[in-house]
PDB file of C-alpha atoms in Angstrom:
ATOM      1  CA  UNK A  30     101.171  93.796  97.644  1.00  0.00           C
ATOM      2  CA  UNK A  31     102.486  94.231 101.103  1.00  0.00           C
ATOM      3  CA  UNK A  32     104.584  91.682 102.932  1.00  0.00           C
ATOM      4  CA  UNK A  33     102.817  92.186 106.169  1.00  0.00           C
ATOM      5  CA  UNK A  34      98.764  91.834 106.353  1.00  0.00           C
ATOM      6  CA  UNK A  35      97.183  94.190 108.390  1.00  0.00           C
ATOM      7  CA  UNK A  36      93.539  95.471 108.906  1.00  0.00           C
ATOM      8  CA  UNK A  37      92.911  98.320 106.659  1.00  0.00           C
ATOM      9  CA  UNK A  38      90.317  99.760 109.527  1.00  0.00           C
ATOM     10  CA  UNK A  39      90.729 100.159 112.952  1.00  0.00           C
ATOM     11  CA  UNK A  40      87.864 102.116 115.498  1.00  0.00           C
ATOM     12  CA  UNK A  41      87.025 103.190 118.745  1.00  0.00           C
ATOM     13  CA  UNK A  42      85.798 105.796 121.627  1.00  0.00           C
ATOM     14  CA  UNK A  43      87.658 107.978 123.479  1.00  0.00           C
ATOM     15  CA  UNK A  44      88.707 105.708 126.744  1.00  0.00           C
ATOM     16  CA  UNK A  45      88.590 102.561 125.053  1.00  0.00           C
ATOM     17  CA  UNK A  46      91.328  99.692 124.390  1.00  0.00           C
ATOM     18  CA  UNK A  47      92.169  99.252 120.859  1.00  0.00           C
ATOM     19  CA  UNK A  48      94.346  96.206 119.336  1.00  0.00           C
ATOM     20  CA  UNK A  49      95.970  96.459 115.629  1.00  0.00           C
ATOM     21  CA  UNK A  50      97.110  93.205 114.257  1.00  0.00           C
ATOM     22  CA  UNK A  51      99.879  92.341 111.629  1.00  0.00           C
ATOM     23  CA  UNK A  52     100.093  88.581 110.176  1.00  0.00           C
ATOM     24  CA  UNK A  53     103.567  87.850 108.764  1.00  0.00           C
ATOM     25  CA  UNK A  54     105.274  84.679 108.163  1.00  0.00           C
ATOM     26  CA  UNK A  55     108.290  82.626 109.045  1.00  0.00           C
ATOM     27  CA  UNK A  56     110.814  85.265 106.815  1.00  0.00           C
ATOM     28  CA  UNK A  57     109.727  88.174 108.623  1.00  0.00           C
ATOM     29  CA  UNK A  58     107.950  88.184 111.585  1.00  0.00           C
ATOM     30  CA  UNK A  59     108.749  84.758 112.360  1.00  0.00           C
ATOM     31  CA  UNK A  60     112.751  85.136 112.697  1.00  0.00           C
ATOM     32  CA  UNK A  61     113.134  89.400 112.857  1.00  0.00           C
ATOM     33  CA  UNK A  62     111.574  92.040 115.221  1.00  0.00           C
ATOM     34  CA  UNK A  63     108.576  93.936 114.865  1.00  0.00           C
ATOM     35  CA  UNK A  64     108.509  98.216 114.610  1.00  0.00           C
ATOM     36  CA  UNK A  65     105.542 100.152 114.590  1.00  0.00           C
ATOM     37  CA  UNK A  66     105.108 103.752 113.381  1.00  0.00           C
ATOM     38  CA  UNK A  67     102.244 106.357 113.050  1.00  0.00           C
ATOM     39  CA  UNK A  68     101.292 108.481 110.515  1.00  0.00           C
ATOM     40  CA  UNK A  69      99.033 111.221 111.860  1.00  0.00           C
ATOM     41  CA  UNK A  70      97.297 113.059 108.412  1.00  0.00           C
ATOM     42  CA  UNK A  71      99.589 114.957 106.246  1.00  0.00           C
ATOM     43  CA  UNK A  72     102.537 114.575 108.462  1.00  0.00           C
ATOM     44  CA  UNK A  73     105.485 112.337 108.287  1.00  0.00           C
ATOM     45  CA  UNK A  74     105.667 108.398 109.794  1.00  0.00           C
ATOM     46  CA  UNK A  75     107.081 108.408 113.789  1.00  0.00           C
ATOM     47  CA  UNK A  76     108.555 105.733 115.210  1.00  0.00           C
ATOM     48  CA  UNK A  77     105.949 104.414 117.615  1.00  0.00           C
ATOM     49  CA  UNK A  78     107.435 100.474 119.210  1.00  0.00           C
ATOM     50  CA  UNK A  79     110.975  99.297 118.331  1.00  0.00           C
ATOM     51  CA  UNK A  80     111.949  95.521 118.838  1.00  0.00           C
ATOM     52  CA  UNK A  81     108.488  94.179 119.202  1.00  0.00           C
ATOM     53  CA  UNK A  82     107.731  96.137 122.473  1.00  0.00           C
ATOM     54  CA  UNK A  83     110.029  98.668 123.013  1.00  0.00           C
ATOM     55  CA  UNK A  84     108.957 102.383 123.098  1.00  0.00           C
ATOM     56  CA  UNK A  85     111.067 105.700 122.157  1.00  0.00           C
ATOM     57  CA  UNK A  86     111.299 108.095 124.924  1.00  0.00           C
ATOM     58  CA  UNK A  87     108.382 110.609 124.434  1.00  0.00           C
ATOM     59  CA  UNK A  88     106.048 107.856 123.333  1.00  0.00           C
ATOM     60  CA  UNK A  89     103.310 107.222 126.044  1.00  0.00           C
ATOM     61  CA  UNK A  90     103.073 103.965 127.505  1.00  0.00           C
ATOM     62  CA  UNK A  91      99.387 104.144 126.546  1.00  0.00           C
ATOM     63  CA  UNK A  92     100.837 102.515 123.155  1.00  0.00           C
ATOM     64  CA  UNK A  93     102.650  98.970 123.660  1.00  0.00           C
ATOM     65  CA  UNK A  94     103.922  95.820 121.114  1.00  0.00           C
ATOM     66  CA  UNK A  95     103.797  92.457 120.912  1.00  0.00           C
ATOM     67  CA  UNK A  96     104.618  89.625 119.267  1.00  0.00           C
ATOM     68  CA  UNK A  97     103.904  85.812 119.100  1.00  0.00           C
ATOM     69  CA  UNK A  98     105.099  83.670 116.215  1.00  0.00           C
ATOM     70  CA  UNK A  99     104.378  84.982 112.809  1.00  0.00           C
ATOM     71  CA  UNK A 100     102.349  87.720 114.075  1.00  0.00           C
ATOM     72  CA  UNK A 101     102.404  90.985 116.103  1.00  0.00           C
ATOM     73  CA  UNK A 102      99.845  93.428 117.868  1.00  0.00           C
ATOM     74  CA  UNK A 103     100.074  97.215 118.768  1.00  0.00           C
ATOM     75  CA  UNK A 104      97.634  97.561 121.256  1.00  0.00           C
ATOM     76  CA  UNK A 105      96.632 101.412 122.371  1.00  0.00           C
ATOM     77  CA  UNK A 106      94.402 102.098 125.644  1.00  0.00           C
ATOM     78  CA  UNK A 107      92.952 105.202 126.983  1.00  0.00           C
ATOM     79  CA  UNK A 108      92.125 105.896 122.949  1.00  0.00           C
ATOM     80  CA  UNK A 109      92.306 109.637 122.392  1.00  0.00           C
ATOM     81  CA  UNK A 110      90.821 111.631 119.426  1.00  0.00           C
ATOM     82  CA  UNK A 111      94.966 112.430 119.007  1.00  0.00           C
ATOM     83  CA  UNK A 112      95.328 108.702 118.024  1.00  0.00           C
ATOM     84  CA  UNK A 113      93.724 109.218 114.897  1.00  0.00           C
ATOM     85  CA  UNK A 114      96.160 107.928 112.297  1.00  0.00           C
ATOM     86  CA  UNK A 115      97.470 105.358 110.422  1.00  0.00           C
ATOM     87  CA  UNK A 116      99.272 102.605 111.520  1.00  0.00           C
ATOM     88  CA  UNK A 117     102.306 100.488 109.828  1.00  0.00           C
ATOM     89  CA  UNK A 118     103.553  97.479 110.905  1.00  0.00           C
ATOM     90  CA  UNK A 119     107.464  97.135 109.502  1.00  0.00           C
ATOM     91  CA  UNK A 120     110.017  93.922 109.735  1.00  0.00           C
ATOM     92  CA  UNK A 121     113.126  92.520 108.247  1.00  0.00           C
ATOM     93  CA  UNK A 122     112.222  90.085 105.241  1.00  0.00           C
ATOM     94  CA  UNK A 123     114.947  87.481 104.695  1.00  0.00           C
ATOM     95  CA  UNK A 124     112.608  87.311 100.839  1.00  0.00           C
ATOM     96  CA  UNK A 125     113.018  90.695 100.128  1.00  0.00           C
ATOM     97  CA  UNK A 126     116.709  91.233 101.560  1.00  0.00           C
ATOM     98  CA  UNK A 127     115.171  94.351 103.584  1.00  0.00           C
ATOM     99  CA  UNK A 128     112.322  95.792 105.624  1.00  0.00           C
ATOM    100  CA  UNK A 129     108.908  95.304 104.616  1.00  0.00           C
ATOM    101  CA  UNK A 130     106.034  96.997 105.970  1.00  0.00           C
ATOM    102  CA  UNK A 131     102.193  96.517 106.595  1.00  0.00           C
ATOM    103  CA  UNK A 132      99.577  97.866 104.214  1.00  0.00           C
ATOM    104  CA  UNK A 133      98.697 100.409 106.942  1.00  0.00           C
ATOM    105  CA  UNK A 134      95.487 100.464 109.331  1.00  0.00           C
ATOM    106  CA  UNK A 135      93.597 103.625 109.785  1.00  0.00           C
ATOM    107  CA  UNK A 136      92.466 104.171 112.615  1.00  0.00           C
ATOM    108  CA  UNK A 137      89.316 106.576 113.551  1.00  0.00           C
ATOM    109  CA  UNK A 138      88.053 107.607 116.941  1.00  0.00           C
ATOM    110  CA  UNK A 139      84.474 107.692 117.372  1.00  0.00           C
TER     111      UNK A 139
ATOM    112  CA  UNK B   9     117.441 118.117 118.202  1.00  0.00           C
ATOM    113  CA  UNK B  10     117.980 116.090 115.087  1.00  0.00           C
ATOM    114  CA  UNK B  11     116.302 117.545 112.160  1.00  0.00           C
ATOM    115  CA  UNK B  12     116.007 115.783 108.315  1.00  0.00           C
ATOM    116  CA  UNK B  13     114.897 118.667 106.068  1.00  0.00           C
ATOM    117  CA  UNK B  14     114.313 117.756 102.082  1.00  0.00           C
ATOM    118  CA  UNK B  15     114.630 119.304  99.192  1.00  0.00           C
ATOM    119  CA  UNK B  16     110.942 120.731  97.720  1.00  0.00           C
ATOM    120  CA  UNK B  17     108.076 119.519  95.369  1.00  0.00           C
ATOM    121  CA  UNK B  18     109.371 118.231  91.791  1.00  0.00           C
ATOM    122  CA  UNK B  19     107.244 117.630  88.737  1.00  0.00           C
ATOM    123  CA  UNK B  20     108.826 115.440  86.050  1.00  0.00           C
ATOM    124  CA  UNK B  21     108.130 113.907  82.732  1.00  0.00           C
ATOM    125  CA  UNK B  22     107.811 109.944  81.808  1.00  0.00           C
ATOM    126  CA  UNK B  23     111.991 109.063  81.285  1.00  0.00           C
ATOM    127  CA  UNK B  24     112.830 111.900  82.991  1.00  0.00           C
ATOM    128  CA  UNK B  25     115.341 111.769  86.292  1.00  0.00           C
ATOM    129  CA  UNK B  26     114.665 113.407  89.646  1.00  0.00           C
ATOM    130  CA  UNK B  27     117.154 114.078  92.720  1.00  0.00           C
ATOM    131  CA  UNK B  28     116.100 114.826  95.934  1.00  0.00           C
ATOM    132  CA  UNK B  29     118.078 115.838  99.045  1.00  0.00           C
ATOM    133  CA  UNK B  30     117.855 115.316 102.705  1.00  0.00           C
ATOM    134  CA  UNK B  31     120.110 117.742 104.715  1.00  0.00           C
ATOM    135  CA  UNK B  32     121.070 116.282 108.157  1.00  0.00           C
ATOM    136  CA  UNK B  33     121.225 118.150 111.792  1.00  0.00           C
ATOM    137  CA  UNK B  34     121.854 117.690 114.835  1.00  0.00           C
ATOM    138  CA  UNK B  35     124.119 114.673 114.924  1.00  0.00           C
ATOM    139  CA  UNK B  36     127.370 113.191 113.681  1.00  0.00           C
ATOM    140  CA  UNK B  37     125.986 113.192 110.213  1.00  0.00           C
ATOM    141  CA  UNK B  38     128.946 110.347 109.228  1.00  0.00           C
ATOM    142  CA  UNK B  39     127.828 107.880 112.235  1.00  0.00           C
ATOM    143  CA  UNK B  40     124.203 106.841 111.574  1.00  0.00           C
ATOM    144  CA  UNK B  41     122.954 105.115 108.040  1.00  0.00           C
ATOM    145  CA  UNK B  42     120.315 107.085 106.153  1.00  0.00           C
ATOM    146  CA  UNK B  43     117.257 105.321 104.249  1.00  0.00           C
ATOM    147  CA  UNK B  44     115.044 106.084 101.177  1.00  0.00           C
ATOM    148  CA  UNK B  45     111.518 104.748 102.071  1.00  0.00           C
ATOM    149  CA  UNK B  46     108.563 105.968  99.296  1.00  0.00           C
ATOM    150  CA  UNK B  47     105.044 106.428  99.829  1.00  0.00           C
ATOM    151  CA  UNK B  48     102.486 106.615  96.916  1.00  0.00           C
ATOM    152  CA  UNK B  49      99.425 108.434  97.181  1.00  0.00           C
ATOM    153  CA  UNK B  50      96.723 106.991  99.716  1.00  0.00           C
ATOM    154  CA  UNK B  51      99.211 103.655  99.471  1.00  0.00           C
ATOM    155  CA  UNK B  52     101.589 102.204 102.053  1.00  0.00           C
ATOM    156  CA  UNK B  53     105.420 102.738 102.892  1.00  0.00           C
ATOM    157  CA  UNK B  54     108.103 100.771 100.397  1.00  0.00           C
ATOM    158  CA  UNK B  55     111.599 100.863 100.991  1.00  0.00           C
ATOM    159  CA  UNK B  56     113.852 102.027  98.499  1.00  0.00           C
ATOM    160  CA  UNK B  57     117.368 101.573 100.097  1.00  0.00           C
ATOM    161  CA  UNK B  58     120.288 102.647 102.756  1.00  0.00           C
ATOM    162  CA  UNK B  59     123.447 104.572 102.263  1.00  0.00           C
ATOM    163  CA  UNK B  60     126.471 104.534 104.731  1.00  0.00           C
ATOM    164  CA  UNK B  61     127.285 108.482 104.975  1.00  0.00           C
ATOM    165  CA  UNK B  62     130.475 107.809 105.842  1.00  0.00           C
ATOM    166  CA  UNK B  63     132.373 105.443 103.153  1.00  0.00           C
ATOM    167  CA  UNK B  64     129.335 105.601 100.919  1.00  0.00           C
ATOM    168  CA  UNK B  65     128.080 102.404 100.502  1.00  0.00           C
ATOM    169  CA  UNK B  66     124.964 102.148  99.748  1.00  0.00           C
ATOM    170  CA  UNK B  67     122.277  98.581  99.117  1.00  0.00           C
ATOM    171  CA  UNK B  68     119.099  99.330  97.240  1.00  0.00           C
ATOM    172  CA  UNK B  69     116.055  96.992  97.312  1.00  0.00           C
ATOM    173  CA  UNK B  70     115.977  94.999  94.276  1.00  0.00           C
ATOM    174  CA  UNK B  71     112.663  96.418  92.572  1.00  0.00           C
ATOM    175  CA  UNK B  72     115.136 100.200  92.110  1.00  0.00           C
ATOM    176  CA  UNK B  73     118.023  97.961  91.010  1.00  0.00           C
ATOM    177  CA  UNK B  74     119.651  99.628  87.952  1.00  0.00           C
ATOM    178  CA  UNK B  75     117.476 103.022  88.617  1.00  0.00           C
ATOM    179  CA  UNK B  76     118.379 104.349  92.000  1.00  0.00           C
ATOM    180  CA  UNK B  77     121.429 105.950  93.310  1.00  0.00           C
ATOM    181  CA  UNK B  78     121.893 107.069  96.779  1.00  0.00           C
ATOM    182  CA  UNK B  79     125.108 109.567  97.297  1.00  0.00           C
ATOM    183  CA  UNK B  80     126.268 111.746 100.000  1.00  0.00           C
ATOM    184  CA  UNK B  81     128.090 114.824 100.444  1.00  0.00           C
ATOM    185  CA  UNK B  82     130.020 115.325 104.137  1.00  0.00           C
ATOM    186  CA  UNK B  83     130.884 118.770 103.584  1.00  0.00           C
ATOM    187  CA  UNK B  84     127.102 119.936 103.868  1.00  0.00           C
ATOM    188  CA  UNK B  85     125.869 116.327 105.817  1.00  0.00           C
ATOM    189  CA  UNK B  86     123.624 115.737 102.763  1.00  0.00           C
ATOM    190  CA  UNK B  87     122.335 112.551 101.719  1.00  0.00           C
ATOM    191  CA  UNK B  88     120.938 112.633  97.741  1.00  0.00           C
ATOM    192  CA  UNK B  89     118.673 110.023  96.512  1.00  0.00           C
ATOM    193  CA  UNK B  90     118.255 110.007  92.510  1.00  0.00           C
ATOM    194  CA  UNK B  91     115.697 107.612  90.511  1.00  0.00           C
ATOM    195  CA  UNK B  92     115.434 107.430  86.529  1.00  0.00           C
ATOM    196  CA  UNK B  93     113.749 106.199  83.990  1.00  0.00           C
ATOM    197  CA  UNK B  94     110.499 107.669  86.160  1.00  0.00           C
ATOM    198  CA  UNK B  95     107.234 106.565  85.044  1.00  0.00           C
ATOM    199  CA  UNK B  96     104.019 107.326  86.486  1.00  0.00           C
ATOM    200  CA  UNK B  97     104.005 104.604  88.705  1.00  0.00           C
ATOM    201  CA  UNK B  98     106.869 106.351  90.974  1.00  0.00           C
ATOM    202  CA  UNK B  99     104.263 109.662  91.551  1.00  0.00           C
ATOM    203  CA  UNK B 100     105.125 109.602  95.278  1.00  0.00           C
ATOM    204  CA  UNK B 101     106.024 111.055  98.541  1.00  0.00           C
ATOM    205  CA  UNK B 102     109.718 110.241  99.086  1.00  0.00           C
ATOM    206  CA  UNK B 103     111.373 110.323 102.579  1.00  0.00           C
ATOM    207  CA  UNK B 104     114.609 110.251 104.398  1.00  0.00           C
ATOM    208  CA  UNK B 105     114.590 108.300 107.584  1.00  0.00           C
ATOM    209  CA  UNK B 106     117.791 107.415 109.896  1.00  0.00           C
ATOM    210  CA  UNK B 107     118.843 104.303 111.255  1.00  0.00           C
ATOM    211  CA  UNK B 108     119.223 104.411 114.775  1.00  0.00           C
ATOM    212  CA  UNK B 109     122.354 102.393 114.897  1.00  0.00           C
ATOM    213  CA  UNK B 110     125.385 104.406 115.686  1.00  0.00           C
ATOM    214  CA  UNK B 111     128.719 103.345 114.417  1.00  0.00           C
ATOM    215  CA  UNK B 112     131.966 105.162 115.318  1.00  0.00           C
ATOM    216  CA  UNK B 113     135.593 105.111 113.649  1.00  0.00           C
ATOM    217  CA  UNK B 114     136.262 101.830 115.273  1.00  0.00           C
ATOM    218  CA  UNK B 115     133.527 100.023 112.371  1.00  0.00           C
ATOM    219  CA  UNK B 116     130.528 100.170 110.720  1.00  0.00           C
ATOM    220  CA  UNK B 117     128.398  97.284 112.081  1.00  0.00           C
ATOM    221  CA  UNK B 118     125.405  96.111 110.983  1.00  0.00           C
ATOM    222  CA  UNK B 119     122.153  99.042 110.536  1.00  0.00           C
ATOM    223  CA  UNK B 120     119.077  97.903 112.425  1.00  0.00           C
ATOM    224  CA  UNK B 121     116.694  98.521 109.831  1.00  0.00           C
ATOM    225  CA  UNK B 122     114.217 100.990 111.270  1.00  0.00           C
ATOM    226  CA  UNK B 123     113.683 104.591 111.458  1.00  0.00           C
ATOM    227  CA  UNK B 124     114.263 106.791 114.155  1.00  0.00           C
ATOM    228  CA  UNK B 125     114.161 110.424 112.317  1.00  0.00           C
ATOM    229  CA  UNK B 126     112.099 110.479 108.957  1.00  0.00           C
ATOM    230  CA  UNK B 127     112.373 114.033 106.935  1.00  0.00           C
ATOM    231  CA  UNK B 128     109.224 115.784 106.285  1.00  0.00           C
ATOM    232  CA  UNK B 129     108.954 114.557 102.606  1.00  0.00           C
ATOM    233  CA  UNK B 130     109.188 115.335  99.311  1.00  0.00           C
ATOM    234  CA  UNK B 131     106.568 114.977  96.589  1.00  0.00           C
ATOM    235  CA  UNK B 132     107.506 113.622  93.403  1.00  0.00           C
ATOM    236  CA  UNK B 133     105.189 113.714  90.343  1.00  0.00           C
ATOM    237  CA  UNK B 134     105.512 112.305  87.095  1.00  0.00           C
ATOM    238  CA  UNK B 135     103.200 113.140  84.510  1.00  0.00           C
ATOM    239  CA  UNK B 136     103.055 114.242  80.788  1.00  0.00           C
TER     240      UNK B 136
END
């Protein structure tokens, strides 16, 4: 059972704006920052959004992060068929004395 | 460029123990925390726990209390991560992934708790 709640499916065409959303609570989300990584098929997770909104150098600002209360959004526009991957949302819990993560959203480009 | 490369596939028996490596590159191995995060199959990302390469500390999440330990070895900037007891439940792909947070001689500080560099992965089965 994951700390974080997050859509298990996620779609869209080539072009279009996609939004992923992760629903925490007051021990995670609500008091610690938000990170975002992708998994692209076989591959290891990369960091994708740091501190609710920041991005690593390399990543394009096509991706961004954000966060309001208990919850956060990584929202992706001018979807490529690259972007075809699973998503984690990941954040501090103050229950679990560490990070916990999202139960992933895949996401598929039509 | 920093690279995390891990130790290969390992097939184990119920009880058994496995030990996997990460070998560190491209950095100050001693100034950046390393984590364990695992990843069953088609499942989600759990972390395991976080060692301090350079005095050795390590904190483990409380559902590997008692069955992980996390080592290092400066000489060859290599961070080990062993689990026992293994039952089928821990069948899994198990990463390294740094902390970003850099720490120098003058203290430690406090890791940030995400990952920056993640290994390539190591797959870990346990079966009879």
């Amino acid at each position: 059972q994951s700390v974080l709640t997050q859509p298990p499916s996620a779609s869209g065409t080539p072009g279009q704006r996609v939004t992923i959303s992760c629903s925490g609570s007051s021990s995670n989300i609500g008091s610690n920052t938000v990170n975002w990584y992708q998994q692209l098929p076989g591959t290891a997770p990369k960091l994708l959004i740091y501190s609710n909104n920041q991005r690593p150098s390399g990543v394009p600002d096509r991706f961004s992060g954000s966060k309001s209360g208990t919850s956060a959004s990584l929202a992706i526009s001018g979807l490529q068929s690259e972007d075809e991957a699973d998503y984690y949302c990941a954040a501090w819990d103050d229950s679990l004395n560490g990070p916990g993560f999202g139960g992933g959203t895949k996401l598929t480009v039509l | 460029q920093v690279q995390l490369v891990q130790s290969g596939a390992e097939v184990k028996k119920p009880g058994a123990s496995v030990k996997v490596s990460c070998k560190a590159s491209g950095y100050t191995f001693t100034s950046y925390y390393m984590h364990w995060v695992r990843q069953a199959p088609g499942q989600g990302l759990e972390w395991m726990g976080i060692i301090n390469p350079s005095g050795g500390s390590t904190s483990y999440a409380q559902k590997f209390q008692g069955r992980v330990t996390m080592t290092r070895d400066t000489s060859t900037s290599t961070v080990y991560m062993e689990l026992s007891s293994l039952r089928s439940e821990d069948t899994a792909v198990y990463y390294c992934a740094r902390d970003p947070y850099y720490y120098d001689s003058s203290g430690y500080g406090n890791p940030l708790y995400y990952f920056d560099y993640w290994g390539q992965g190591t797959l870990v089965t346990v079966s009879s």
